[in-house]
Coordinates of C-alpha atoms in Angstrom, one line a residue:
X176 CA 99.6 139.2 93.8
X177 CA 100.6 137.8 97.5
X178 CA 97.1 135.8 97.0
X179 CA 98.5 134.1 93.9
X180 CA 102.1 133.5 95.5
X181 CA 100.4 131.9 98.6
X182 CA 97.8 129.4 96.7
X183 CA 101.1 128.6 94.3
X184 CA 102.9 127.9 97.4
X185 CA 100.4 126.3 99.6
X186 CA 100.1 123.7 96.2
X187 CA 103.7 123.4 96.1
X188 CA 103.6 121.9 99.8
X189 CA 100.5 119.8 99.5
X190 CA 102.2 117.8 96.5
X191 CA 105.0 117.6 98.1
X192 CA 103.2 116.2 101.2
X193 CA 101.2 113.9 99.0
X194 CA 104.3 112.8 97.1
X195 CA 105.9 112.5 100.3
X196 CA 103.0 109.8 102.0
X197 CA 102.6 107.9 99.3
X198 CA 106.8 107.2 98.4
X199 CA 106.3 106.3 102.4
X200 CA 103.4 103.7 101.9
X201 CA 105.3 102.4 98.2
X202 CA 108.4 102.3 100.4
X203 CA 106.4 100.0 103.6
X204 CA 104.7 97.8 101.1
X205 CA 107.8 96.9 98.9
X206 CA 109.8 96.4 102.1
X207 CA 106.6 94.2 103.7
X208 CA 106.8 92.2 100.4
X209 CA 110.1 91.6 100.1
X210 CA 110.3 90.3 103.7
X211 CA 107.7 87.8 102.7
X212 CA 109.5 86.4 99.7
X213 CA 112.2 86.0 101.7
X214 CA 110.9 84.1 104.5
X215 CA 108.6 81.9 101.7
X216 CA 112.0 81.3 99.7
X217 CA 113.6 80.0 102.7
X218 CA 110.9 78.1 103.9
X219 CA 110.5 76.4 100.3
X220 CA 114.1 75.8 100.8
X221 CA 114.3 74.2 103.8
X222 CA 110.8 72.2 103.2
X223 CA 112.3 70.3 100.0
X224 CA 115.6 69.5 101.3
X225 CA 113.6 67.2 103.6
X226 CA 111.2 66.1 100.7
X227 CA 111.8 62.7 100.4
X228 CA 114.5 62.3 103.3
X229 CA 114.2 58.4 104.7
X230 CA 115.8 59.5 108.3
X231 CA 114.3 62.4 110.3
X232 CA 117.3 64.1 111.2
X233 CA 115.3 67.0 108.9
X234 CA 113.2 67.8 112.0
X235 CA 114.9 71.8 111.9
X236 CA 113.8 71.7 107.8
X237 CA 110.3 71.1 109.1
X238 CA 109.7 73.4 112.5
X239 CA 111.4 76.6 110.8
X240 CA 109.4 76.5 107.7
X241 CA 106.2 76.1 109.3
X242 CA 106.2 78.7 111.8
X243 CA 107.4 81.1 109.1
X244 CA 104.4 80.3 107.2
X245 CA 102.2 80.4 109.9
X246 CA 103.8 84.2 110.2
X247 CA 104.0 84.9 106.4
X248 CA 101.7 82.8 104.6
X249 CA 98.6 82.8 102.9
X250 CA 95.7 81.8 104.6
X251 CA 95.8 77.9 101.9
X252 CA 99.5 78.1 103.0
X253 CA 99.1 78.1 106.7
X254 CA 95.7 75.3 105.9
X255 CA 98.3 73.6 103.7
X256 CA 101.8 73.5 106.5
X257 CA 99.2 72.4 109.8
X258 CA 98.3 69.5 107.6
X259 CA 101.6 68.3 107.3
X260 CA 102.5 68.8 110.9
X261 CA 99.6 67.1 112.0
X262 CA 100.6 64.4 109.4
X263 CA 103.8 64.3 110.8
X264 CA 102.6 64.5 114.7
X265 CA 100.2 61.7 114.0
X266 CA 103.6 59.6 112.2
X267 CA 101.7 59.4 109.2
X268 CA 102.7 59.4 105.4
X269 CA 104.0 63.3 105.0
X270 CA 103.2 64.8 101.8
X271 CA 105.4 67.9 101.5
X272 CA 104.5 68.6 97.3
X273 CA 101.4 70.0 97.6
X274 CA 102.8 72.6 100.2
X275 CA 105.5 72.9 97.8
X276 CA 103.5 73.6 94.9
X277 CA 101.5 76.2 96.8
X278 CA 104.4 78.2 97.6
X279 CA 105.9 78.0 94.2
X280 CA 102.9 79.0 92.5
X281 CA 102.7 82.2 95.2
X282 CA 106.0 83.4 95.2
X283 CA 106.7 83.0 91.4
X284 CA 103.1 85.1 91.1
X285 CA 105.2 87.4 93.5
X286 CA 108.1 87.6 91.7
X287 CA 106.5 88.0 88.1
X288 CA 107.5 84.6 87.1
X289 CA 105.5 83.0 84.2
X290 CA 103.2 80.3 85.9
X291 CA 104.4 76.2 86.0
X292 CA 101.8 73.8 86.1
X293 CA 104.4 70.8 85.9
X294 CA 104.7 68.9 89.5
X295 CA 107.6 69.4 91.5
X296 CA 110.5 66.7 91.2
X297 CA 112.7 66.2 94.2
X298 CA 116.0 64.7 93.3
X299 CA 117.6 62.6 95.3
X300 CA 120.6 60.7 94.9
X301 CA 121.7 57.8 97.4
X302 CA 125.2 58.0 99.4
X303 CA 126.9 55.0 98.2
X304 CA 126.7 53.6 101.8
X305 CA 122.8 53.5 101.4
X306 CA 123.4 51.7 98.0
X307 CA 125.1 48.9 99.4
X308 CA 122.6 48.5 102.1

């Protein structure tokens, strides 16, 4: 009988334990993924508010965003954001979409969005100072 009540027991704690580790590694993954999103959210933020911007006074829109990819992103990400700031170093024609896209595509896969294959639009409507000009 104590041989019974001892393997029950001694099962009882080793689920527990493995039950235990594994809510521990859920728990580290969902927070590791849900700091990524976040960073990749902002970052897509930031990167297509100066989309299409004729004065660089965006420069904070583009350093932030491509350090946190750097950090966060996926290995086309990071290929993706050192082309644009060597575009950019060089004063060359800076082509933010196709950085855009990327992350769009990754973090609505993330998010369990359905996928988008249309290009991104970026809207922007003229001050009515620039109009007259």
């Amino acid at each position: 009988m104590d041989t019974e009540l001892f393997l029950t027991l001694s099962i009882t704690i080793l689920g527990w334990y493995i039950i235990y580790r594994f809510d521990k590694y859920r728990d580290t993954e969902n927070k590791k993924k849900d700091m990524r999103i976040d960073y990749l959210i902002n970052a897509w933020r930031k990167l297509e508010y100066a989309a299409a911007r004729d004065k660089y006074d965006v420069i904070e829109h583009l350093e932030k965003p491509v350090a946190d990819i750097q950090l966060f992103g996926t290995k086309k990400q990071i290929e993706l954001a050192m082309k644009l700031a060597n575009s950019i170093i060089n004063k060359e024609q800076d082509n933010l979409s196709e950085l855009l896209t990327e992350l769009r595509n990754d973090l609505r896969k993330e998010l369990n969005l359905e996928k988008i294959k249309e290009e991104i639009k970026v809207l922007r409507i003229p001050i009515k100072n620039e109009v007259d000009k």
